[in-house]
Each structure stands twice: as structure tokens, then as C-alpha cells.
mmCIF file of C-alpha atoms in Angstrom:
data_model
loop_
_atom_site.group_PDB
_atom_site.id
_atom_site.type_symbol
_atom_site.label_atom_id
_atom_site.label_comp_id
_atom_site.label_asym_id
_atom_site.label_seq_id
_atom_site.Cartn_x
_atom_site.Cartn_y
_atom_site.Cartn_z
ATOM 1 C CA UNK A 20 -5.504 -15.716 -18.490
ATOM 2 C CA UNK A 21 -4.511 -12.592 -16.732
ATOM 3 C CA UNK A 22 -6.889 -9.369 -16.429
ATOM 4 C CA UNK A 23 -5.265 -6.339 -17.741
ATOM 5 C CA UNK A 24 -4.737 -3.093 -16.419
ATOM 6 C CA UNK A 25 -4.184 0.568 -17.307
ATOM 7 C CA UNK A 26 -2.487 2.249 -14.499
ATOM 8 C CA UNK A 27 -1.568 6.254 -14.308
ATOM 9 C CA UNK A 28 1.013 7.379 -11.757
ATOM 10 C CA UNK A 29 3.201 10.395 -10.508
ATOM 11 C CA UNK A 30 6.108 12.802 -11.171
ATOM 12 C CA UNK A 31 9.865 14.656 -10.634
ATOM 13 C CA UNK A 32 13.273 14.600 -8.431
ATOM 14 C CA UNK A 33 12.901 16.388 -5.311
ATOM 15 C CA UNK A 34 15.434 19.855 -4.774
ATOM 16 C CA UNK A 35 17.065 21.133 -1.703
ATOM 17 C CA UNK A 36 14.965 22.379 1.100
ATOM 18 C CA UNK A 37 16.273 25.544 2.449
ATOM 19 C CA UNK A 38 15.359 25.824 6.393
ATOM 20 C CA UNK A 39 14.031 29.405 7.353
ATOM 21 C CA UNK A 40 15.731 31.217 10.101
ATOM 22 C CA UNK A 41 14.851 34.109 12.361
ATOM 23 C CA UNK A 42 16.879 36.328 14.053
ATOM 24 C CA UNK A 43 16.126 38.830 16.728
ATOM 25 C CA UNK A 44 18.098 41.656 18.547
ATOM 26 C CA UNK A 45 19.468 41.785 22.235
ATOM 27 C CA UNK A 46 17.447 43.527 24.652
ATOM 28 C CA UNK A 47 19.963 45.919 26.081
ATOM 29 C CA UNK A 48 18.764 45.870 29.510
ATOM 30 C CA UNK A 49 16.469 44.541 31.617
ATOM 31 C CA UNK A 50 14.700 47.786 31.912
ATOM 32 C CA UNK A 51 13.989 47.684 28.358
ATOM 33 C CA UNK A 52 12.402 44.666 28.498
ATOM 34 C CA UNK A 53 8.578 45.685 29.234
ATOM 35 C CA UNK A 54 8.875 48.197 26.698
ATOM 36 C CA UNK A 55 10.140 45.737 23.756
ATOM 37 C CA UNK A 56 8.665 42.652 24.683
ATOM 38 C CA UNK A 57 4.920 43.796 23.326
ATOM 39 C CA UNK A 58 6.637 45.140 19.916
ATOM 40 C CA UNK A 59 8.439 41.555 19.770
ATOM 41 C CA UNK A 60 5.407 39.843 20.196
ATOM 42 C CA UNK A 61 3.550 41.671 17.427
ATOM 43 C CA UNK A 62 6.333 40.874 14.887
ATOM 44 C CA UNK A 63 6.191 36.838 15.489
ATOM 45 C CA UNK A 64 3.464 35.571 13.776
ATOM 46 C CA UNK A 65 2.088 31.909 14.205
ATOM 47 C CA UNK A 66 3.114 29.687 11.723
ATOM 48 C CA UNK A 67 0.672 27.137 10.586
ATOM 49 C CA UNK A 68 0.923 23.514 11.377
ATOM 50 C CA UNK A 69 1.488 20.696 8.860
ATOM 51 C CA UNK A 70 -1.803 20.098 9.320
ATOM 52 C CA UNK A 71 -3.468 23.366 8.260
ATOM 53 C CA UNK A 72 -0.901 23.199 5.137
ATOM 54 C CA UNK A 73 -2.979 20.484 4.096
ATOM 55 C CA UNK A 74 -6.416 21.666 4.958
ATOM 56 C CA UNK A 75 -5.211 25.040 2.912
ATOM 57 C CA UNK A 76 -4.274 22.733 -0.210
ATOM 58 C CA UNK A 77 -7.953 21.066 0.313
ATOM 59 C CA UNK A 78 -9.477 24.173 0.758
ATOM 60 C CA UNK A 79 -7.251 26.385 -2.633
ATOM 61 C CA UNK A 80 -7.922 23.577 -5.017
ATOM 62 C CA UNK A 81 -11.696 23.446 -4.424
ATOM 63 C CA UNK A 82 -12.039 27.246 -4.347
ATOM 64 C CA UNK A 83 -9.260 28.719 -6.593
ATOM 65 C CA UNK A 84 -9.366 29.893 -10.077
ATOM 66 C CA UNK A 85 -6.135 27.940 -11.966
ATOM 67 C CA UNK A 86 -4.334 27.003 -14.544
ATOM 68 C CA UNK A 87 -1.486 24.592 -14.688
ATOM 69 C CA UNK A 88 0.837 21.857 -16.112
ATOM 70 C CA UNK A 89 2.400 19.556 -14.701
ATOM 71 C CA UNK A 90 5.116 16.408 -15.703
ATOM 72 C CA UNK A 91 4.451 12.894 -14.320
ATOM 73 C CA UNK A 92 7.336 11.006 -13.797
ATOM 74 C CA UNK A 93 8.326 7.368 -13.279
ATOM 75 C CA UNK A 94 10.788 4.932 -14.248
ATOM 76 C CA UNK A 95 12.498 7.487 -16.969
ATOM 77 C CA UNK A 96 8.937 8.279 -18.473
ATOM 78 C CA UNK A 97 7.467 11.408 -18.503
ATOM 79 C CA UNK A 98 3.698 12.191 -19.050
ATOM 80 C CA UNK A 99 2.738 16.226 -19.301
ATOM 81 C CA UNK A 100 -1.140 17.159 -18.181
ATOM 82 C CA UNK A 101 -2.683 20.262 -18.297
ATOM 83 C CA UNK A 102 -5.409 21.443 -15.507
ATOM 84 C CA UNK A 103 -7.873 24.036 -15.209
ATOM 85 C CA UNK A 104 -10.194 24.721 -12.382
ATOM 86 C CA UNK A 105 -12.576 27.427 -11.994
ATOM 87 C CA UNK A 106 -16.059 28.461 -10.293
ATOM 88 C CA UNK A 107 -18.254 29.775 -12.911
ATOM 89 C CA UNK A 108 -22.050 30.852 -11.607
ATOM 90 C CA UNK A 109 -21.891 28.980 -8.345
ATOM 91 C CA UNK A 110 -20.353 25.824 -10.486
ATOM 92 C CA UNK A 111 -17.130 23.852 -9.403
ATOM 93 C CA UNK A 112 -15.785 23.339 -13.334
ATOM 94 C CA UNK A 113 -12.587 21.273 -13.523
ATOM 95 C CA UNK A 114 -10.348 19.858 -16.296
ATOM 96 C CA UNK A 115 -7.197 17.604 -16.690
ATOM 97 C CA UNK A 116 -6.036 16.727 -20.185
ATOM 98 C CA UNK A 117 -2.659 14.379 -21.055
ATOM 99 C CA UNK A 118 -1.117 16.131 -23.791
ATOM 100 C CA UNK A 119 1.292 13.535 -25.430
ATOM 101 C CA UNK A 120 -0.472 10.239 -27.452
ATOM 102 C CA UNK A 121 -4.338 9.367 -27.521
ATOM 103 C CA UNK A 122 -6.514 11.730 -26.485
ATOM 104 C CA UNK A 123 -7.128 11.042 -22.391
ATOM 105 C CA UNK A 124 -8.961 14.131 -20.330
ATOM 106 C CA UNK A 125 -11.534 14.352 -17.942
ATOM 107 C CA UNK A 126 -13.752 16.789 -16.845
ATOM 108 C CA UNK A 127 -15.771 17.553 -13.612
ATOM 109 C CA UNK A 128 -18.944 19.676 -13.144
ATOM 110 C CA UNK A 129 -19.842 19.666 -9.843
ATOM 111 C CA UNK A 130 -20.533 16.194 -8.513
ATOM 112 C CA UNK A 131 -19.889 14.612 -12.363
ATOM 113 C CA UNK A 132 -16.913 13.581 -13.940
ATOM 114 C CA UNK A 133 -17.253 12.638 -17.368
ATOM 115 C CA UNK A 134 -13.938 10.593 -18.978
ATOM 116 C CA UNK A 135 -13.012 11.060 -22.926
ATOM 117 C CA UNK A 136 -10.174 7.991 -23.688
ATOM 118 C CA UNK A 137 -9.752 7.314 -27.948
ATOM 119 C CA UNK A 138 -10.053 3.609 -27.182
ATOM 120 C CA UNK A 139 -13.639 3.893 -25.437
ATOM 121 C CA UNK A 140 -16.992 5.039 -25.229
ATOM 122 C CA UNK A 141 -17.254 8.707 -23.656
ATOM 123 C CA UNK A 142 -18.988 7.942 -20.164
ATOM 124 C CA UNK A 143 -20.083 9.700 -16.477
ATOM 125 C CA UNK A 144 -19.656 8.998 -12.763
ATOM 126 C CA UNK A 145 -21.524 10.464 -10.444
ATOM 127 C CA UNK A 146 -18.740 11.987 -8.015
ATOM 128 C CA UNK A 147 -16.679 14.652 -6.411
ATOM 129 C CA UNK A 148 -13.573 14.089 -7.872
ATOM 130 C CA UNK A 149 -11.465 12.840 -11.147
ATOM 131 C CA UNK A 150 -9.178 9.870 -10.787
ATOM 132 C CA UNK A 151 -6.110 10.259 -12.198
ATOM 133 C CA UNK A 152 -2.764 11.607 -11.325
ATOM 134 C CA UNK A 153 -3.250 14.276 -8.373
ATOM 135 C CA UNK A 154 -4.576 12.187 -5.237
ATOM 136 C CA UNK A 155 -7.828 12.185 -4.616
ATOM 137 C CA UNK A 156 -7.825 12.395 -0.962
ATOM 138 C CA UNK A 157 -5.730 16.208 -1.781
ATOM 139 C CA UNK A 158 -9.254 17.703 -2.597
ATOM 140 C CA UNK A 159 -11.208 15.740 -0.054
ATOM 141 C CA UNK A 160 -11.445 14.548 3.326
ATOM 142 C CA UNK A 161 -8.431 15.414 4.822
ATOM 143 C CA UNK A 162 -9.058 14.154 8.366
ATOM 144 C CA UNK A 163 -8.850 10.522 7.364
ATOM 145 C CA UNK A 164 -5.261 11.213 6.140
ATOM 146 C CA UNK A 165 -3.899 11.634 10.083
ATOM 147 C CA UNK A 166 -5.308 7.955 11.206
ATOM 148 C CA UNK A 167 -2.533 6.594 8.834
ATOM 149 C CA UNK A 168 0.281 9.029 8.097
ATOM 150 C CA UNK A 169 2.267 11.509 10.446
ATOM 151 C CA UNK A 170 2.681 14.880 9.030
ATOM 152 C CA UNK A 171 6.242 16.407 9.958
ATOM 153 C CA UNK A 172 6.488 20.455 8.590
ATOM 154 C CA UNK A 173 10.477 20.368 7.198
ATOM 155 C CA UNK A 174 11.008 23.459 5.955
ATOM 156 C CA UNK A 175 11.024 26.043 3.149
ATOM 157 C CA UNK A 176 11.969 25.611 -0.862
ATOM 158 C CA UNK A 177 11.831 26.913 -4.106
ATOM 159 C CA UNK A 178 9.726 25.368 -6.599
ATOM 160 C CA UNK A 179 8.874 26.651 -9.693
ATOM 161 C CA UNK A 180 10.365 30.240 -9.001
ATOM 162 C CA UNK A 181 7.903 30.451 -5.653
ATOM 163 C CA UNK A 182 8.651 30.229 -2.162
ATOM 164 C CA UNK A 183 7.427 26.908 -1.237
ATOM 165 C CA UNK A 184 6.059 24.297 1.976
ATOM 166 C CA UNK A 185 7.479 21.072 1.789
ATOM 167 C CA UNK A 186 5.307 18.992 4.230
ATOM 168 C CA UNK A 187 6.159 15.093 4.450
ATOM 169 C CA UNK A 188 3.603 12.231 5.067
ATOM 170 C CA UNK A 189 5.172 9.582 7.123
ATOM 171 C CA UNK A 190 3.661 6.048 7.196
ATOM 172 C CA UNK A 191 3.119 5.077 10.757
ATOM 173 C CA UNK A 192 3.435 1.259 10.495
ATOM 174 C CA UNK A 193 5.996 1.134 6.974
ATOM 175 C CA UNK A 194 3.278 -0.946 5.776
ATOM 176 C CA UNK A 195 2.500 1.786 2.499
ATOM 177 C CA UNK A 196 4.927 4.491 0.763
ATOM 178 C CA UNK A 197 5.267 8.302 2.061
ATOM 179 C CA UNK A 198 4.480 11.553 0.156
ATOM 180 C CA UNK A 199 6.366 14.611 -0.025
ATOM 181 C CA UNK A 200 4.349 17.047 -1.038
ATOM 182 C CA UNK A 201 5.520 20.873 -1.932
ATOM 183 C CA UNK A 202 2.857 23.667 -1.182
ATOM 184 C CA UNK A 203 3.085 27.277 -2.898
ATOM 185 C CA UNK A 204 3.394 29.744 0.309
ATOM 186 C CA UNK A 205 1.270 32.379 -1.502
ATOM 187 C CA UNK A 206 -1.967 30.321 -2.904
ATOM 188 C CA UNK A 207 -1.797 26.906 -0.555
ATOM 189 C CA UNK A 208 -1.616 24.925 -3.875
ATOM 190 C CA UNK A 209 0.304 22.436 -5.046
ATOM 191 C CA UNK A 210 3.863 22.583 -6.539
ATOM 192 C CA UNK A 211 5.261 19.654 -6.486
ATOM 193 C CA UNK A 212 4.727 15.670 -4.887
ATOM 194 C CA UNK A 213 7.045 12.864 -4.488
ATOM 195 C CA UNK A 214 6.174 8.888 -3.481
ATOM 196 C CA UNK A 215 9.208 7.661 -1.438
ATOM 197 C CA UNK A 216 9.663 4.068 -0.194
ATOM 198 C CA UNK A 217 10.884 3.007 2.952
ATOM 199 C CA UNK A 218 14.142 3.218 2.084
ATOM 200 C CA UNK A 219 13.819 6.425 0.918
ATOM 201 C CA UNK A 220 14.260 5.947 -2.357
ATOM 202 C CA UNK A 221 12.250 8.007 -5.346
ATOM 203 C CA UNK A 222 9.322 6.067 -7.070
ATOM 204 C CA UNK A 223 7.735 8.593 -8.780
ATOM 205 C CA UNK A 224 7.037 12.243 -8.934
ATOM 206 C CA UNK A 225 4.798 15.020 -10.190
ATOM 207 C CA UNK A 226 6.692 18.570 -11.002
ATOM 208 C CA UNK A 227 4.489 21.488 -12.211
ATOM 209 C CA UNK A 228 5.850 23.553 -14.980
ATOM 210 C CA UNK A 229 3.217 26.114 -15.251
ATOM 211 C CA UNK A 230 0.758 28.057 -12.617
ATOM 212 C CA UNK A 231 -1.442 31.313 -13.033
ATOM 213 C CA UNK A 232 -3.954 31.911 -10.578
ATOM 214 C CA UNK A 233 -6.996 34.011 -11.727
ATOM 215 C CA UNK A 234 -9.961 36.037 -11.130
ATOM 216 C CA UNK A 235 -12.265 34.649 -13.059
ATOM 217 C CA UNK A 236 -12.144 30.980 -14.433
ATOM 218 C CA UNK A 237 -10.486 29.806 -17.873
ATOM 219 C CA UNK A 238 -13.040 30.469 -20.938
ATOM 220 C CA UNK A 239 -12.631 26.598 -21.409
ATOM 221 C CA UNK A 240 -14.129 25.706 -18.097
ATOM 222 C CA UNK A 241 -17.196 28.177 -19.313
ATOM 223 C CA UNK A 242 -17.674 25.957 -22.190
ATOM 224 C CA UNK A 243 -18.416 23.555 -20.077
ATOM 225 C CA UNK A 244 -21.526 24.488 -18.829
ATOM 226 C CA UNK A 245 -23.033 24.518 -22.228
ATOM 227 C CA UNK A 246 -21.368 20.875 -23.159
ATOM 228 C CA UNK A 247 -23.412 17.925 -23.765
ATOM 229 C CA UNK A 248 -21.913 15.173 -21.823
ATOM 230 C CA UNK A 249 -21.981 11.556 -21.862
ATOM 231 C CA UNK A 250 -24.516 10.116 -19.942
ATOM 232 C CA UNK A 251 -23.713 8.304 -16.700
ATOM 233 C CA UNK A 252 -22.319 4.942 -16.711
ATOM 234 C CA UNK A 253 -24.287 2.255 -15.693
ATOM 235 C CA UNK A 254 -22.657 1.059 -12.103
ATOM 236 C CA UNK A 255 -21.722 -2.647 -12.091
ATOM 237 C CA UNK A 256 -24.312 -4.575 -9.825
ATOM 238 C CA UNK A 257 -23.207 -3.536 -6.188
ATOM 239 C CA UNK A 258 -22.316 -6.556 -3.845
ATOM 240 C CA UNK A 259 -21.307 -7.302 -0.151
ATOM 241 C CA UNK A 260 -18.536 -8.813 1.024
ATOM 242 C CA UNK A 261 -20.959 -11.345 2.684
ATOM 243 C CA UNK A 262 -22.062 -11.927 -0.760
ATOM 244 C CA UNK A 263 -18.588 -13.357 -2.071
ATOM 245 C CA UNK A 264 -17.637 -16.591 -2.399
ATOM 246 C CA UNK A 265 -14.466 -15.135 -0.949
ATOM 247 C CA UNK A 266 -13.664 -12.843 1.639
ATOM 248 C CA UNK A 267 -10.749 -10.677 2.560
ATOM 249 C CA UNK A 268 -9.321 -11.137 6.114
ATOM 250 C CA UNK A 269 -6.229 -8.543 6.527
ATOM 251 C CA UNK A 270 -5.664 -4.902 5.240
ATOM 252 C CA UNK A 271 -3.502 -2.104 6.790
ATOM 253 C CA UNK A 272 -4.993 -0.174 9.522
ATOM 254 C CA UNK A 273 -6.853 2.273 7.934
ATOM 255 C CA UNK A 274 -8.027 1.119 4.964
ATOM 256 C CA UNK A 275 -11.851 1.270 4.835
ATOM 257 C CA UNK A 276 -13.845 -0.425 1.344
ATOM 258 C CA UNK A 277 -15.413 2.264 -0.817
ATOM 259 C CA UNK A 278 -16.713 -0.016 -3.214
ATOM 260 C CA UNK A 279 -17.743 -3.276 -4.392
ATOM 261 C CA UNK A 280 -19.354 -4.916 -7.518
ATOM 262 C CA UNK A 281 -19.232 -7.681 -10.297
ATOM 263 C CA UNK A 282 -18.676 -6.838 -13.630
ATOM 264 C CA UNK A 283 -18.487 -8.598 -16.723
ATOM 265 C CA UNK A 284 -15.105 -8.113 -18.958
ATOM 266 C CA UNK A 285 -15.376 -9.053 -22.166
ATOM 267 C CA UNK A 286 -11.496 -9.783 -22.754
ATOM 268 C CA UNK A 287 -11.337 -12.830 -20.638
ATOM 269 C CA UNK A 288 -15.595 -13.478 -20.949
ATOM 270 C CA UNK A 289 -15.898 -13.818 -16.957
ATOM 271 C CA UNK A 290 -17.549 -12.131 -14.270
ATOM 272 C CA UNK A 291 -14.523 -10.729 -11.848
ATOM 273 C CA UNK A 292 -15.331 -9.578 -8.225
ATOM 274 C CA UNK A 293 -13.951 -6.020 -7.681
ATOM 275 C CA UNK A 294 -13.483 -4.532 -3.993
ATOM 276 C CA UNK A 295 -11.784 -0.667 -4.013
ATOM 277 C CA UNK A 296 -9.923 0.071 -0.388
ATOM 278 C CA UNK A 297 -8.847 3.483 0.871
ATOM 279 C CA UNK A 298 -6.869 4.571 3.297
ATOM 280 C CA UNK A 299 -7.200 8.276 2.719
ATOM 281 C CA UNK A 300 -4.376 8.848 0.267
ATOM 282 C CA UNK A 301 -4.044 5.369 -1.503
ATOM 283 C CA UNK A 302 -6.458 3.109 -3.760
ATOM 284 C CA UNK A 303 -5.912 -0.526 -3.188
ATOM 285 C CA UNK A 304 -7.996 -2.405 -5.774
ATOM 286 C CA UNK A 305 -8.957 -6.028 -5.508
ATOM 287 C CA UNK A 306 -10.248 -8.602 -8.672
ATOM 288 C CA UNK A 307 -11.052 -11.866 -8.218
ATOM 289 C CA UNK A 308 -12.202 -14.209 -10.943
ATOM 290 C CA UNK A 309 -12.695 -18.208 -11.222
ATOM 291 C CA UNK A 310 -9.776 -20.092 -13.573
ATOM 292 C CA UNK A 311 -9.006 -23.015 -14.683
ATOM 293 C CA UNK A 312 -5.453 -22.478 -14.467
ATOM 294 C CA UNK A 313 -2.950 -24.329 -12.699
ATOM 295 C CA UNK A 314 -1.883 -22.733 -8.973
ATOM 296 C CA UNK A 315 0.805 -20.056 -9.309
ATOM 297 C CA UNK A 316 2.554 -18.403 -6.886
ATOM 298 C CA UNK A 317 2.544 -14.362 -6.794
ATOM 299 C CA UNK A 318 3.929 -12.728 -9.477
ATOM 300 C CA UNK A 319 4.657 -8.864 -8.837
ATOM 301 C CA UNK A 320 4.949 -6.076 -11.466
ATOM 302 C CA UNK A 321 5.393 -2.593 -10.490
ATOM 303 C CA UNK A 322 5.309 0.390 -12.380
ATOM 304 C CA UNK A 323 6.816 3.056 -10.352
ATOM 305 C CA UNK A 324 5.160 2.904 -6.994
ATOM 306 C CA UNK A 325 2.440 1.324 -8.427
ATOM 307 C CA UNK A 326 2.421 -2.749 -7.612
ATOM 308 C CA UNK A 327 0.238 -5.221 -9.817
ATOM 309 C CA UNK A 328 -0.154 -8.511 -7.725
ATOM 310 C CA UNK A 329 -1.515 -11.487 -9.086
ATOM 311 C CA UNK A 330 -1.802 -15.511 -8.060
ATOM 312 C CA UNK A 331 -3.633 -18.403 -8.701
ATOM 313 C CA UNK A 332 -5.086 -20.382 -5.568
ATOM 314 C CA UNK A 333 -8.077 -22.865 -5.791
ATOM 315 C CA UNK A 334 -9.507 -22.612 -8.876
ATOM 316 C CA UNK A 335 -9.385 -18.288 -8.838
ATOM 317 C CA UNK A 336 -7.449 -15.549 -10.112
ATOM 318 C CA UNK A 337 -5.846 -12.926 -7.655
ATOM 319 C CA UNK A 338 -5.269 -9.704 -8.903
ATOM 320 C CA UNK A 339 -4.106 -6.663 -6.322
ATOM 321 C CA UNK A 340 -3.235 -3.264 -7.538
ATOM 322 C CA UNK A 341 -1.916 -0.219 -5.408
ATOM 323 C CA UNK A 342 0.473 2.358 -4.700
ATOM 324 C CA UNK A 343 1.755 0.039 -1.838
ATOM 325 C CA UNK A 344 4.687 -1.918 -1.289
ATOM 326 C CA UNK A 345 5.148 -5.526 -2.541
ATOM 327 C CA UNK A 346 5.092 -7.138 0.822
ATOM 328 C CA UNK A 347 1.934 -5.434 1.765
ATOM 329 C CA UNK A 348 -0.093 -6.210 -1.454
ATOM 330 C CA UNK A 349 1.163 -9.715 -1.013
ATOM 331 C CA UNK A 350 -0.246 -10.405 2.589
ATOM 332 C CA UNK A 351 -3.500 -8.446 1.289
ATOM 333 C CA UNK A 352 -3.868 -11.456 -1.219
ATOM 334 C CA UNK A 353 -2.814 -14.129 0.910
ATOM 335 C CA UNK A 354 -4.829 -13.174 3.720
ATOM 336 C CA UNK A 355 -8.182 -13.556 0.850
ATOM 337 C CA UNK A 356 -10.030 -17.154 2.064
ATOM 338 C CA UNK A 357 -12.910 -18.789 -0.019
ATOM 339 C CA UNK A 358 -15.901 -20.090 1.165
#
């Protein structure tokens, strides 16, 4: 028996970067130099670090009025979303809608995100962001992006038909993928993203077709405030590690757990142990279940840069799923002992 999963990934090819140059004038003489030096220093402006790049994109997509589209990409497939976010009466309103097959959105008001799929029930979460293609850690705590990735500024591009930023997040032990992320110069927001491996190869990639930046939010974001939305989901029964009858023993620097449960899936009619990792960009999730299956060595599937793990060791079922490479989710799962 295997568990299944529904995974959701990113987008498009990266383009040329164009470096910016300056150029200045000769001073004529030296006696012209206290006179032109204080004019020269007026015209060179800071620029901002890679870092503040970021903390701008945190900052525009929390506090910007927008609407957008954007094409996920991977492995010759192509997935277009549309995404609205808005402040409307002191209210952080957000929505992201697929726009090809069965009906799949979400939408946030403030602290809830409520989830609308055609094969399930409507339901609620009680947090600050939506799951799905854009990273999560773009809108939230940056800081905890620097423990793991270094940030190198490259230069300047054109994406979508604006000057863009192209920062790159570098992975400082090659033990998960980098991001190349393209920032619009004008609003801070996002343009473009990219997952490259190690070998620098393309895994996936989201390009934005569409971008209007407003003063006032979308009328469908306004709606929302008068919605009825699904309750909130029930959380699975919360656990400790300590509480396992298995434990994990290695993860990448970094990584931190940001949740744990037992749940009950109906497909296979087992209880399977869930722990969600973080590392400030990337989700590495965790299942463990009991089998009666015979021992199998790992088995790897991966969907872009996403990798599905899964083994069978002493009597359970390993399941690890990530944006990570193969190698790492494998020594995740053989580092897991049982009690």
C-alpha cells in the first residue's frame, strides 16, 4: 500500500540578465575636485542589498493592492493561476485561483485561509498564509531564510516589459535546491522564480503574464468580506516527537518542525504519523504508517523539483516529500529509528 499525494509546484525558463553600468566624467583638474566631488556624491545613490530586495518583496506582497497571473511550469506542463490581493477596511484579503481543470482556489482573510478543491469538502485553517505555488516563506519571516541560503544581488533584467532584480538564493551546504527569484524594480514584487539544482540545471519555474498594481483592492476581494466560509477544519490530534514510536535523527541545518499529528486516511484505513519541517523556504513533509509489507528499498519519484521518497523498514511505511534533492530526502528517511 502506498499513501498518495497531490503535489503543486513552480514555473518558466529564465532570460538574460543585463548588468547595469555607470559611468562618470573626468575631473579636469585637481582644483576642481572640491567643487565636484559634493555634486558627485549627491548623484550616487545607495543601492539596496540582496537582502532588503527580499524584505521589500515581504513587505509589497503583504501591503500592495494586485492583480496577477502567473504560469507554473515543470516537466513540459504548464498550470496558469490568477491572484488578487488587496486591503479592504483594515483587512488583508487574498486570492489564488488555477484556471485550467477542477475548480482549485483559495482564499485568505486575515489569519484564515479557506481551500475550495471539486473533489472535497470546502474547509479553513487558521493561518497567515495559503499553501500553494508562491513560497510561503516570500510573505513571511524572512530572517530565517539567511541561516540556510546566501543571497548574491546579480544584476538587472527585463521581465514582463519591467525593469527587473534578479536576486539568487544559494544553498550553503548543496544539501537543498537554489531559487532565482526576479523582483519588479518599481513595486518590490515578484516577476518571476526559478528552482535550480546543483548542477544548475532548471526544475521548475513560475513566469507572470499579467500585473496591475492598484489603489484600491479588486471588487472580488470586497466580496469577500461578506462570504460565508467554511468552517475551520478540525486539526488532527497534535503529537510530540517523544510521543512516536519512531523518531527522526538527521535533517539539514536549518530545518526546524512546524508541525506534528496523527491522522486517520481513509484510503489505506490506518493512522499515519505526519511531521512538517521548514527551513525557511522549503516544506519537507514526513508520513509514517505501520505495514505489513515486505522491506523495500527507497523508491524515488520526482515531479519537477519536487521528490516523493518512500521505503519499507520494520514493519512501517516511509514516505518523504520535498522540494529537496534525492540524496537529501533519502538520508532524512534513513536517518528515522524506531523505538
Amino acid at each position: 500500500m502506498k499513501l498518495a499525494f497531490i503535489l503543486i509546484v513552480s514555473a518558466c525558463l529564465s532570460v538574460p540578465v543585463f548588468a547595469q553600468q555607470s559611468s562618470g566624467e573626468e575631473l579636469s583638474s585637481e582644483e576642481n575636485l572640491p567643487q565636484q566631488a559634493p555634486a558627485l556624491e549627491q548623484s550616487i545613490k545607495p543601492q539596496p542589498t540582496a537582502k532588503q530586495w527580499l524584505q521589500r518583496l515581504s513587505n509589497s506582497l503583504r501591503q500592495l493592492n494586485f492583480d496577477t497571473s502567473f504560469v507554473v511550469v515543470r516537466n513540459n506542463r504548464a498550470e496558469p493561476y490568477r491572484w488578487l490581493h488587496g486591503i479592504e477596511n483594515g483587512r488583508e484579503l487574498e486570492l489564488i485561483s488555477l484556471l485550467n481543470g477542477p475548480r482549485k482556489e483559495a482564499v485568505r482573510v486575515d489569519n484564515t485561509v479557506s481551500y475550495f478543491e471539486s473533489n472535497q469538502q470546502p474547509y479553513s485553517v487558521n493561518t497567515n498564509s495559503i499553501s500553494g505555488p508562491i513560497p510561503r516563506a516570500f510573505t513571511s519571516d524572512i530572517e530565517k531564510i539567511y541561516q540556510s541560503y546566501d543571497l548574491v544581488e546579480v544584476g538587472k533584467s527585463r521581465i514582463l516589459g519591467r525593469p527587473a532584480q534578479l536576486i539568487r538564493l544559494v544553498s550553503k551546504d548543496k544539501q537543498r535546491f537554489g531559487y532565482w527569484v526576479w523582483l519588479d524594480i518599481e513595486s518590490g514584487l515578484l516577476l518571476k522564480a526559478a528552482i535550480i539544482n546543483n548542477e544548475g540545471e532548471l526544475l521548475e519555474q513560475i513566469q507572470f503574464t499579467h500585473l496591475t498594481i492598484s489603489e484600491k483592492s479588486n471588487d472580488m476581494l470586497q466580496q469577500l468580506l461578506e462570504a460565508e466560509l467554511p468552517n475551520t477544519h478540525d486539526n488532527p490530534s497534535e503529537v510530540t516527537q517523544a510521543q512516536l514510536k519512531w523518531r527522526v535523527n538527521w535533517l539539514p541545518n536549518g530545518f526546524d518542525m512546524l508541525e506534528s499529528n496523527q491522522h486517520f486516511v481513509e484510503t489505506i484505513n490506518l493512522p499515519v504519523d505526519f511531521l512538517l519541517f521548514n527551513d525557511g523556504l522549503v516544506d519537507v513533509s514526513v508520513y509514517v504508517s505501520t505495514t505489513d509489507e515486505a522491506p523495500r528499498k527507497s523508491s524515488i519519484n520526482q515531479t519537477g523539483a519536487t521528490v516523493l521518497l518512500s521505503q519499507i523498514r520494520e514493519g512501517y511505511e516511509i514516505n518523504i516529500v520535498g522540494k529537496v534533492p534525492a540524496q537529501t530526502a533519502n538520508a532524512i528517511a534513513d536517518s528515522i529509528t524506531f523505538n
